[in-house]
XYZ file of C-alpha atoms in Angstrom:
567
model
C 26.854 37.867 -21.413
C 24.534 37.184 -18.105
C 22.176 34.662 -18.174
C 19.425 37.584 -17.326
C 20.609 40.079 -19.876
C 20.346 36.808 -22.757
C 16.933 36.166 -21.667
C 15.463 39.400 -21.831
C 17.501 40.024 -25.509
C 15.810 36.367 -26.768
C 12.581 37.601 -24.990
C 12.209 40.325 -27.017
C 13.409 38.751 -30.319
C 10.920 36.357 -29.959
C 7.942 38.730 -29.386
C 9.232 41.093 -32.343
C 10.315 39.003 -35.077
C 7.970 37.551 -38.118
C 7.752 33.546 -38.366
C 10.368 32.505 -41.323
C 8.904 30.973 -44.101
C 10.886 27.428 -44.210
C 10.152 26.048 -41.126
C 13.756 23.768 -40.846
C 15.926 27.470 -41.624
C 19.079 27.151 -39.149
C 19.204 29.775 -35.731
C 21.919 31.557 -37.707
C 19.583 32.562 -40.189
C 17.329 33.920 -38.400
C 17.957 37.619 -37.925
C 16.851 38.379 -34.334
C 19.971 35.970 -33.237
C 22.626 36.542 -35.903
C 24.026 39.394 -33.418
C 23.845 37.679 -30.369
C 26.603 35.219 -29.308
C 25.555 32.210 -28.254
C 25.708 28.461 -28.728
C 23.465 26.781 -31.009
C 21.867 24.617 -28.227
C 21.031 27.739 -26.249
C 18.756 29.508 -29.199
C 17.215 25.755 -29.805
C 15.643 26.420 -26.358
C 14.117 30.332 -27.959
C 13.334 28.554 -30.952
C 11.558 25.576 -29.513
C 9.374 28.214 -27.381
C 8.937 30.273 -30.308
C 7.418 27.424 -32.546
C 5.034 26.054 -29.182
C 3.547 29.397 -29.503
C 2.382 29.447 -33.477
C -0.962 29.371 -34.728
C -0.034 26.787 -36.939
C -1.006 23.177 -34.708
C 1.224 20.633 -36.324
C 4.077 22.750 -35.514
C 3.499 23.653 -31.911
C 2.239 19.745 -31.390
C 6.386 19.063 -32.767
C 7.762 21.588 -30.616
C 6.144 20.076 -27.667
C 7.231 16.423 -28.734
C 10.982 17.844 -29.342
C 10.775 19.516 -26.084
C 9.769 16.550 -24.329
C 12.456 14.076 -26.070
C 15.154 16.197 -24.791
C 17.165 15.369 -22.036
C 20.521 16.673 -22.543
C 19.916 20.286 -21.522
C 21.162 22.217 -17.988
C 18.731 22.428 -15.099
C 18.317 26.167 -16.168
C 17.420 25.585 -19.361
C 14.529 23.338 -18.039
C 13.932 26.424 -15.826
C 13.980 29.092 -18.949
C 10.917 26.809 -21.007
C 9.301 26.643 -17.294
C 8.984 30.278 -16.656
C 8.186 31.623 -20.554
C 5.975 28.591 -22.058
C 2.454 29.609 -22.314
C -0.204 27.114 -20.139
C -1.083 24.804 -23.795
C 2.605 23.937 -23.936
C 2.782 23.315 -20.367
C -0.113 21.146 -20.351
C 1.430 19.450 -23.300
C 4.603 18.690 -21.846
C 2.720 16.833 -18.542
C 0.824 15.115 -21.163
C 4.341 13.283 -23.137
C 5.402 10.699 -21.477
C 9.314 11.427 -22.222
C 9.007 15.183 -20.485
C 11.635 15.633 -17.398
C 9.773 16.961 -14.285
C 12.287 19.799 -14.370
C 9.968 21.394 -17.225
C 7.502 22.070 -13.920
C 8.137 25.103 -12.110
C 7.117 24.197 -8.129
C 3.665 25.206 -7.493
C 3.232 28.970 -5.964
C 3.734 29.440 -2.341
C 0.965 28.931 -0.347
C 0.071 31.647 2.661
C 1.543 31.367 5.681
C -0.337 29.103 8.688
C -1.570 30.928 11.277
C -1.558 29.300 14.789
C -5.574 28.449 14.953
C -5.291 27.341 11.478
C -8.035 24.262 10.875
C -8.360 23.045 7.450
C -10.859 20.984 8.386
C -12.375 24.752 9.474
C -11.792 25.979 5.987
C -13.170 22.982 4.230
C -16.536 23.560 5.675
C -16.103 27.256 5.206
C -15.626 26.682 1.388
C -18.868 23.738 1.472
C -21.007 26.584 3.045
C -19.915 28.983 0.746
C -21.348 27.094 -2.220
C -24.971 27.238 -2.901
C -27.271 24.724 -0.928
C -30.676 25.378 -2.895
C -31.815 23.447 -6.225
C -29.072 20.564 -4.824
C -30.046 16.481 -5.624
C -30.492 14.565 -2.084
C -27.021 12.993 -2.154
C -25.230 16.318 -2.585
C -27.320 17.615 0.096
C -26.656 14.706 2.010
C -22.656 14.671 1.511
C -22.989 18.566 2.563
C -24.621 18.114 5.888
C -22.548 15.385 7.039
C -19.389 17.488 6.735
C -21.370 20.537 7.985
C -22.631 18.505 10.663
C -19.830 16.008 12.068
C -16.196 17.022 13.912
C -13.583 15.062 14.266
C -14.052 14.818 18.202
C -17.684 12.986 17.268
C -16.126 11.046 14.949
C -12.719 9.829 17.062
C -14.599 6.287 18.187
C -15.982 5.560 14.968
C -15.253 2.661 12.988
C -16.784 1.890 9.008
C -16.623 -1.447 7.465
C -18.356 -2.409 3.912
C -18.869 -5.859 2.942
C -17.707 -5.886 -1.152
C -18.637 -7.792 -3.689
C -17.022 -8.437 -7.224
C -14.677 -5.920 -7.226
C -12.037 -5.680 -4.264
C -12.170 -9.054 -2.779
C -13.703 -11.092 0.348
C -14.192 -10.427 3.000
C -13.088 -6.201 2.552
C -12.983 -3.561 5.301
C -12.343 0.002 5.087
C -12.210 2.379 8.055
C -12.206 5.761 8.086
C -11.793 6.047 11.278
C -7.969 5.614 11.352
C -7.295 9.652 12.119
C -10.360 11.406 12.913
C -9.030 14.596 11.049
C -8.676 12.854 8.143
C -12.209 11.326 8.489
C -14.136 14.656 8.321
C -11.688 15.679 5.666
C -13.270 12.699 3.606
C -16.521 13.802 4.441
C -15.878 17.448 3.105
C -13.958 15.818 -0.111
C -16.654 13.463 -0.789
C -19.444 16.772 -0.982
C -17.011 18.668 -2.655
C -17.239 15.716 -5.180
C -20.266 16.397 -5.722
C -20.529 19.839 -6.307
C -17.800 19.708 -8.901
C -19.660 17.830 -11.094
C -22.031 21.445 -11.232
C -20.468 24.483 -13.839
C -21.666 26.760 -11.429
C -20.427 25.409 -8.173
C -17.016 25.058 -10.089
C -16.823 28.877 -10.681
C -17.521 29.472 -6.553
C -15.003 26.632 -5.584
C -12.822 28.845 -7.510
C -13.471 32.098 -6.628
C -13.532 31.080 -2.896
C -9.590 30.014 -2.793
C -10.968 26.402 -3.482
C -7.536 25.195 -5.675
C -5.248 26.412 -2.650
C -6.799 24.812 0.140
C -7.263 21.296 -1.834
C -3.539 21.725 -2.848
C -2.627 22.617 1.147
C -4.568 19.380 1.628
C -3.025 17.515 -1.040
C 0.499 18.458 0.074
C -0.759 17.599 3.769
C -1.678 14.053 2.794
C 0.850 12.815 0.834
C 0.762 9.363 2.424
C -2.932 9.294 2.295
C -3.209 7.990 -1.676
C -7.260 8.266 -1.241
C -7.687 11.843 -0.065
C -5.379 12.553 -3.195
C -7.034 10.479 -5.698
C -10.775 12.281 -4.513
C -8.919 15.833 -4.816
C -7.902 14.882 -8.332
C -11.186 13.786 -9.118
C -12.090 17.782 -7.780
C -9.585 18.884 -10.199
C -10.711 16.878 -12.839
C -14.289 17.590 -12.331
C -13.377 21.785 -12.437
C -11.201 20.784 -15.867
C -14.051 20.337 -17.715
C -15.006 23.838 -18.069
C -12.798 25.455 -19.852
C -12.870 28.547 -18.510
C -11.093 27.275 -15.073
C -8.277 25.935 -17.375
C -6.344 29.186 -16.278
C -7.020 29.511 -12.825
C -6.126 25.853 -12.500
C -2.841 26.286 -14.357
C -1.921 29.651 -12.485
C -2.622 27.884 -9.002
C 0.400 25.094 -9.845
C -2.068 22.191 -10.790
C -0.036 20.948 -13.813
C 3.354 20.283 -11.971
C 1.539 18.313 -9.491
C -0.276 16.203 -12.078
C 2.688 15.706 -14.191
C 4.399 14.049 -11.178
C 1.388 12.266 -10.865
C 0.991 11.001 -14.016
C 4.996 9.376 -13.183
C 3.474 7.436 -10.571
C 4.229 3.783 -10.193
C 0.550 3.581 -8.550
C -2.544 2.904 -11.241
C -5.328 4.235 -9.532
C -2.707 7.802 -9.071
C -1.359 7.881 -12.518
C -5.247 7.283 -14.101
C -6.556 9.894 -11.952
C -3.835 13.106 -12.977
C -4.287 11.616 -16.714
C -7.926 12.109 -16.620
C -7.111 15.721 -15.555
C -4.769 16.456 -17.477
C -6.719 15.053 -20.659
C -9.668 17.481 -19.578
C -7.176 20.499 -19.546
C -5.600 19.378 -22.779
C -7.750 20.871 -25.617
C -5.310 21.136 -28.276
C -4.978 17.289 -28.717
C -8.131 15.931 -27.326
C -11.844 16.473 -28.207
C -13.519 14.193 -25.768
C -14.265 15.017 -22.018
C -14.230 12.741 -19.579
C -16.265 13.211 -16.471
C -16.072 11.411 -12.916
C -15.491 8.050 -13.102
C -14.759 7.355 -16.773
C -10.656 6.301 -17.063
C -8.352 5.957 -20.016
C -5.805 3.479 -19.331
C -4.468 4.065 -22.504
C -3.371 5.902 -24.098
C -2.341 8.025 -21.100
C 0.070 10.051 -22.648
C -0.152 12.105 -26.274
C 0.838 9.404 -28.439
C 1.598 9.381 -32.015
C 0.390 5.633 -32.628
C -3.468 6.062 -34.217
C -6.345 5.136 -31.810
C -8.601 2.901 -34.311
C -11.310 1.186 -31.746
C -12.230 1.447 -28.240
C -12.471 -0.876 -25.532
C -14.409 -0.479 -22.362
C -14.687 -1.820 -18.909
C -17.890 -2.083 -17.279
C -17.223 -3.517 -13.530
C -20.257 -4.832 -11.235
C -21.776 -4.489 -8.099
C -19.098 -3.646 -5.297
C -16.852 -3.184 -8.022
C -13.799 -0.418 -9.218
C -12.408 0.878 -12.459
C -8.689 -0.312 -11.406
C -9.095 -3.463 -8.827
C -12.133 -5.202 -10.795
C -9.474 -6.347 -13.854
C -6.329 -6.575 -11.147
C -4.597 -10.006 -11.981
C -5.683 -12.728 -9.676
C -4.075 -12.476 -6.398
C -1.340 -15.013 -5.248
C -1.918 -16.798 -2.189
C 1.200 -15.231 -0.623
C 0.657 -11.484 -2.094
C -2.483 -9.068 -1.110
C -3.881 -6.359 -3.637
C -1.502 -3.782 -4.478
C -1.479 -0.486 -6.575
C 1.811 -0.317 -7.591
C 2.835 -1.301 -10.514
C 5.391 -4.485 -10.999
C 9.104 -3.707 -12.911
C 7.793 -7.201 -14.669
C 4.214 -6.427 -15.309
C 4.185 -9.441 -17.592
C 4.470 -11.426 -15.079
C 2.201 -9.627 -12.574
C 0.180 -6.430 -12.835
C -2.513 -4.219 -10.639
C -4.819 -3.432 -14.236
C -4.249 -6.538 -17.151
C -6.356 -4.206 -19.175
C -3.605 -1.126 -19.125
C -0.944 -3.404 -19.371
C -1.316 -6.532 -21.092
C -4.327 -5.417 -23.698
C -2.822 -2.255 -24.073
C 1.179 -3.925 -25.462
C -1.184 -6.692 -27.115
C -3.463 -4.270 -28.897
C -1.573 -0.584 -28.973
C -3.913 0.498 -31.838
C -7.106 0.594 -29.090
C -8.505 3.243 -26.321
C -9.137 1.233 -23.452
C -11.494 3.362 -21.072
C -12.562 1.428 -17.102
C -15.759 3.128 -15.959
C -16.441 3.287 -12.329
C -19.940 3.888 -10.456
C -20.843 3.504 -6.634
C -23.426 0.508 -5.789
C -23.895 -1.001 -2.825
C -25.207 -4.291 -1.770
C -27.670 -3.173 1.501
C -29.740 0.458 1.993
C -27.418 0.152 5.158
C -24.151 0.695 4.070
C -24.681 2.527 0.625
C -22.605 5.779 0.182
C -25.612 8.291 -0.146
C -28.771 6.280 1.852
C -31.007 8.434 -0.290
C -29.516 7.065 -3.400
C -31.260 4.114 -5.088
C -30.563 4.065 -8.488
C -32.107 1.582 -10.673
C -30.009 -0.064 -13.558
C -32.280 1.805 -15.916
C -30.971 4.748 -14.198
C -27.538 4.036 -13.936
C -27.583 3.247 -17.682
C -28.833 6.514 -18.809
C -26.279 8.194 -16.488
C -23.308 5.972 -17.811
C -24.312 6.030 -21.450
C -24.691 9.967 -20.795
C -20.459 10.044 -19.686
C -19.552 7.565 -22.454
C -20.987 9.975 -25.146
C -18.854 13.023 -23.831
C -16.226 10.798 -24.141
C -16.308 9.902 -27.942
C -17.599 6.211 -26.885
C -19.441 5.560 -30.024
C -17.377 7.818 -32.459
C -14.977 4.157 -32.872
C -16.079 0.594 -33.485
C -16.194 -0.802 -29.936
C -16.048 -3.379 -27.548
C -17.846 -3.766 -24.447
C -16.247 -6.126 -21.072
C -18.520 -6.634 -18.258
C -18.239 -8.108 -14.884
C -21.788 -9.697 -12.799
C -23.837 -6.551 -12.456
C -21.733 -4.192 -15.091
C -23.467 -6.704 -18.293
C -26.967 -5.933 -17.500
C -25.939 -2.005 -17.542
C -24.052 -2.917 -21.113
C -27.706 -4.887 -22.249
C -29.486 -1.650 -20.771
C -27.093 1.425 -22.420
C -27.497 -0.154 -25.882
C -31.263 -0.938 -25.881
C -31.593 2.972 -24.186
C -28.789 4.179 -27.233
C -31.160 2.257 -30.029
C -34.161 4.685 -28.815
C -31.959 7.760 -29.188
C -31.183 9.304 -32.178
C -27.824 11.099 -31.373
C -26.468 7.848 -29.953
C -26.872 5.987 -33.005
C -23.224 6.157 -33.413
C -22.939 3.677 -30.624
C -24.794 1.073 -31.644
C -23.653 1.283 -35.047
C -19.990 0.946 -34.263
C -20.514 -1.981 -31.487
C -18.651 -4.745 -32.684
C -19.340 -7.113 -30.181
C -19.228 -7.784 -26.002
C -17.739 -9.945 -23.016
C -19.926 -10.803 -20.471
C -17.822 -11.923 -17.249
C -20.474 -14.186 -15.041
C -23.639 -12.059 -16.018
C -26.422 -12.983 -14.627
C -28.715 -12.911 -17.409
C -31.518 -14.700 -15.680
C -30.827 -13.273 -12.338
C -28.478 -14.474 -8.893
C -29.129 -15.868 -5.198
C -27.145 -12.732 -4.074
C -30.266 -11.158 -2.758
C -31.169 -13.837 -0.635
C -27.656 -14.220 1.449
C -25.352 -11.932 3.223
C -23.190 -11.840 5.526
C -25.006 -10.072 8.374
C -28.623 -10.453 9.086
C -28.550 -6.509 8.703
C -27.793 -6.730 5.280
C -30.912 -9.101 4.669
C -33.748 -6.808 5.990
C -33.351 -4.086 3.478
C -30.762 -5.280 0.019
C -30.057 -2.486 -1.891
C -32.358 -1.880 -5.154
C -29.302 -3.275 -7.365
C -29.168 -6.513 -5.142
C -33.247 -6.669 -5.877
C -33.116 -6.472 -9.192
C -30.573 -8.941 -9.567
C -33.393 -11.779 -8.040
C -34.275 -14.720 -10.192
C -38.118 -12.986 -9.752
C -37.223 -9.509 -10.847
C -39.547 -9.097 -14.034
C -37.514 -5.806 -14.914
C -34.509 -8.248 -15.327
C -36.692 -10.549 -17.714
C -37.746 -7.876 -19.495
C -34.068 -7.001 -20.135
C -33.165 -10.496 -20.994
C -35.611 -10.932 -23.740
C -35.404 -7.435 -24.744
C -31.638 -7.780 -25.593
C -31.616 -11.233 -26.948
C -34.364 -10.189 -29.658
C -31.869 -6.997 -30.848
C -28.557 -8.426 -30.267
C -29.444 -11.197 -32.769
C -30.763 -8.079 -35.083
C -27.663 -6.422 -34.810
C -25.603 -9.521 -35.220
C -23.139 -8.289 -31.739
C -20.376 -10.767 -31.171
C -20.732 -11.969 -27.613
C -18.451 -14.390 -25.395
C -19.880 -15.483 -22.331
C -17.447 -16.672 -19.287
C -18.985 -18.349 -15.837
C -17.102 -19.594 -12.957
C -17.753 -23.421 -11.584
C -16.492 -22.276 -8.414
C -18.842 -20.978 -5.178
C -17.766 -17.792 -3.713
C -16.896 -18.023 -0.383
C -17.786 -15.597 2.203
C -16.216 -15.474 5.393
C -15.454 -18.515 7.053
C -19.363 -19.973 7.378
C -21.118 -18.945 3.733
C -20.446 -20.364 -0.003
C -22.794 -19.073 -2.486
C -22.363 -20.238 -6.252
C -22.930 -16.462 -7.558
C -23.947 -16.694 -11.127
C -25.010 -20.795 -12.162
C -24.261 -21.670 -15.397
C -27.827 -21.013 -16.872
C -28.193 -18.212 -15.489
C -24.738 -16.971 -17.438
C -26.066 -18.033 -20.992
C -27.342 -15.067 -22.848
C -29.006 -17.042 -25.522
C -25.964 -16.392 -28.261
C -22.264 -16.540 -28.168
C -20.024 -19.546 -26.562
C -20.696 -20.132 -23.386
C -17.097 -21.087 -21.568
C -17.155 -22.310 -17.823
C -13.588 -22.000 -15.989
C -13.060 -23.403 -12.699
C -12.762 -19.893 -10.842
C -15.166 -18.505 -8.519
C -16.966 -15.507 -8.950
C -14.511 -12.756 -7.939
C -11.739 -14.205 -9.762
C -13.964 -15.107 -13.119
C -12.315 -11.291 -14.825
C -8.874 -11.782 -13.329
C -6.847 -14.018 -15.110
C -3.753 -15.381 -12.785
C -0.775 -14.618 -15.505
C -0.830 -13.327 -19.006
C -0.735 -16.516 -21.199
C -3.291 -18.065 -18.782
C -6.490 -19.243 -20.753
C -8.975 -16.360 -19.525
C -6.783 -13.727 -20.824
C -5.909 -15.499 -24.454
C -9.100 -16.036 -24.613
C -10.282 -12.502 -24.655
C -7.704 -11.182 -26.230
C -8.309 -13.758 -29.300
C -12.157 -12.250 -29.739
C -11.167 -8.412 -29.402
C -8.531 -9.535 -31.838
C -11.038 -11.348 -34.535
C -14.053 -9.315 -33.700
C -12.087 -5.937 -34.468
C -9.869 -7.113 -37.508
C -11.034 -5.562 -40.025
C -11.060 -1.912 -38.158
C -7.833 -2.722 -36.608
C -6.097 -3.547 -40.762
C -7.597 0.282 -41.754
């Protein structure tokens, strides 16, 4: 018999015949197949479909697992569960961490080029296609600088940021490298924007919005960041449910399930968050822009008893922020090391999460900027109140709060922890998260406020600091406020709280040393105070795994979550 004609004979058996009641009865006894002669590992293929399809969940989430632990079968057997799964299977399969890529059919073809094909043309076709009224200033902003700029204006330009505590100094970035890809930033970064509205979703959609980013994505496959802000697109759109279809239809899954493969963190975080947001048969939280699970990544069977989170600072990232201190001889890298107990790009997704399998650990990530100069949207000054109400917002979608919890914060990143819980204790509906917060790290927090607003690099960067820098002054009454404010409740609440400050200045360039966060200004008022002779960058990034910063914290998540971790 042809493989064609068996197919179509299973096809039909499958869509005719009535579930058997014992769920473990042999292919021989089922009647559909009894006439049919074939091997018993070709009708475990029918059967495995047939049971991914049930109403009942335990079984399909088993059919899925089975599916994805196999890895004896012939390429067209991959091809047969490729071509007749249903998109919840699919999307279950890029979610296992055992599934073979061959499960992934290649995404549909895309049209054909024509010869005064732009896609920088049809980005800006698809931004002005989207509505432009009722927008906030930094979509509006984002929008008109891709309207507005072409690659020919753009070909001279250079773009440099100075960073703080989060990607090393000094740090440049230029995105003037290929002027094409430049405006295609520009376009991705509004785009961004607008995918974080329902409604703008539905248009990108409608407008042939999931081709062109996957033409771009294709185009750009040595370009990790254009990738990484398209998945952020997709994982934006994934949040409404509705688009789960269109999204799966267009050939999104294959390309996040050989995402998700990817030696590179930032990659791999990025598809998971995607794929997590499509996944709705295993996973009741959302998570929107900029909130990251680093694990578990993949479906797991092992039960998820606290969470963790990350909570970088000023100039800081989900991923780089908790990178492991950089050898002298070795720059930052994303890729991930065959030994990452000797060296890894994220400690928290690989060391914490071996240490501690039993937690979520979730990295949060939120543009600052340290001058009005050089922040990302100039009409964007967002206060830490703000920032906190926005954050805590995310977290909630997430399930943050549904867990007992620990919070880790870098510099800037404590004083939004301090702010979310005082905001959460004035909220009824986030009662859950104060409730369930066990305890918190603070990384070089300045509690009592930081020199950074007085020094810079450039004299540009003095004339106008960004609000965040302000508030962070030794004068700032808002952060006094927020001091005593917290101090008075966390003693109520009885948080556990370990406080870490460098000895070390921070030095910037070749001609500036600034000692960041002074040892007063890192006590909170409760919790050990532990000084280590790093400087301020390197204060969250311990240099190997049994080195004393990491022990350290691992010991208090350990004791502080005990009990919930024993249940």
């Amino acid at each position: 018999m042809s493989l064609a004609a068996y197919c179509v004979i299973c096809c039909r058996r499958i869509g005719t015949s009535t579930p058997s009641p014992k769920s473990n009865t042999y292919w021989r006894d089922v009647h559909p197949f009894s006439t049919v002669d074939v091997e018993d590992h070709e009708c475990a293929v029918w059967l495995l479909l047939r049971k991914s399809k049930l109403d009942d969940r335990t079984a399909r989430l088993q059919a899925v697992q089975e599916m994805s632990e196999t890895h004896h079968w012939h390429d067209y057997q991959y091809r047969i569960i490729a071509q007749a799964c249903d998109p919840r299977t699919l999307i279950g399969l890029a979610r296992s961490k055992e599934s073979d890529l061959r499960f992934f059919l290649p995404p549909p073809s895309l049209p054909s080029l024509t010869e005064d094909y732009s896609i920088e043309e049809e980005l800006r076709q698809l931004l002005a296609s989207l509505p432009q009224t009722e927008l906030d200033e930094c979509i509006q902003y984002f929008t008109s600088l891709a309207l507005s700029e072409s690659s020919q204006s753009l070909a001279a330009q250079k773009g440099g940021l100075w960073c703080f505590g989060g990607n090393g100094l000094p740090y440049a970035e230029s995105f003037g490298e290929v002027p094409s890809a430049t405006v295609e930033m520009f376009c991705l970064e509004a785009l961004i924007k607008h995918s974080e509205m329902p409604t703008h979703c539905d248009q990108i959609e409608a407008n042939g919005g999931l081709q062109l980013l996957q033409r771009l994505y294709r185009l750009h496959k040595d370009c990790p960041k254009i990738q990484r802000n398209i998945m952020r697109i997709i994982g934006n759109m994934a949040l409404n449910e509705h688009l789960h279809s269109p999204i799966v239809r267009s050939g999104w899954v294959s390309l996040l399930a050989e995402a998700m493969k990817s030696p590179h963190i930032m990659e791999a975080s990025h598809a998971a968050r995607s794929l997590a947001n499509l996944d709705r048969d295993t996973v009741r939280e959302k998570y929107q822009d900029g909130v990251y699970v680093l694990h578990p990544q993949y479906r797991t069977s092992q039960p998820i008893k606290a969470d963790v989170l990350f909570i970088h600072g000023l100039m800081g990232a989900a991923f780089k922020t908790w990178r492991q201190q950089d050898a002298e001889h070795q720059g930052p890298t994303d890729e991930a090391s065959e030994d990452e107990a000797r060296h890894t790009t994220c400690w928290p997704k690989t060391w914490l999460a071996r240490d501690c399998p039993a937690l979520r650990i979730i990295s949060v990530e939120y543009d600052t900027s340290l001058s009005d100069w050089r922040a990302r949207c100039p009409m964007e000054r967002k206060s830490i109140a703000f920032r906190s109400n926005e954050l805590l917002r995310k977290l909630r979608a997430a399930g943050v709060g549904d867990r007992p919890l620990i919070w880790v914060s870098h510099s800037m990143g404590g004083l939004l922890v301090k702010k979310m819980l005082l905001e959460a204790s004035k909220k009824p509906e986030m009662n859950t998260v104060i409730n369930n917060t066990r305890g918190i790290v603070f990384y070089s927090v300045p509690h009592h406020g930081s020199h950074l607003a007085e020094y810079s690099v450039n004299i540009r960067y003095l004339l106008f600091p960004s609000l965040e820098v302000k508030e962070l002054s030794k004068d700032s009454p808002a952060l006094k406020t927020l001091q005593d404010d917290f101090l008075e409740f966390a003693k109520d609440k009885n948080f556990q709280v370990l406080n870490f400050v460098e000895t070390l200045p921070t030095y910037i360039g070749s001609m500036i040393k600034l000692h960041v966060v002074p040892v007063e200004s890192a006590d909170l008022g409760i919790g050990d105070l532990i000084p280590v002779d790093v400087n301020h960058l390197n204060i969250c990034k311990p240099k190997q795994k049994d080195a004393f910063l990491y022990q350290r914290t691992l010991q208090f998540i350990r004791e502080t979550l005990a009990k919930d971790l024993e249940n």
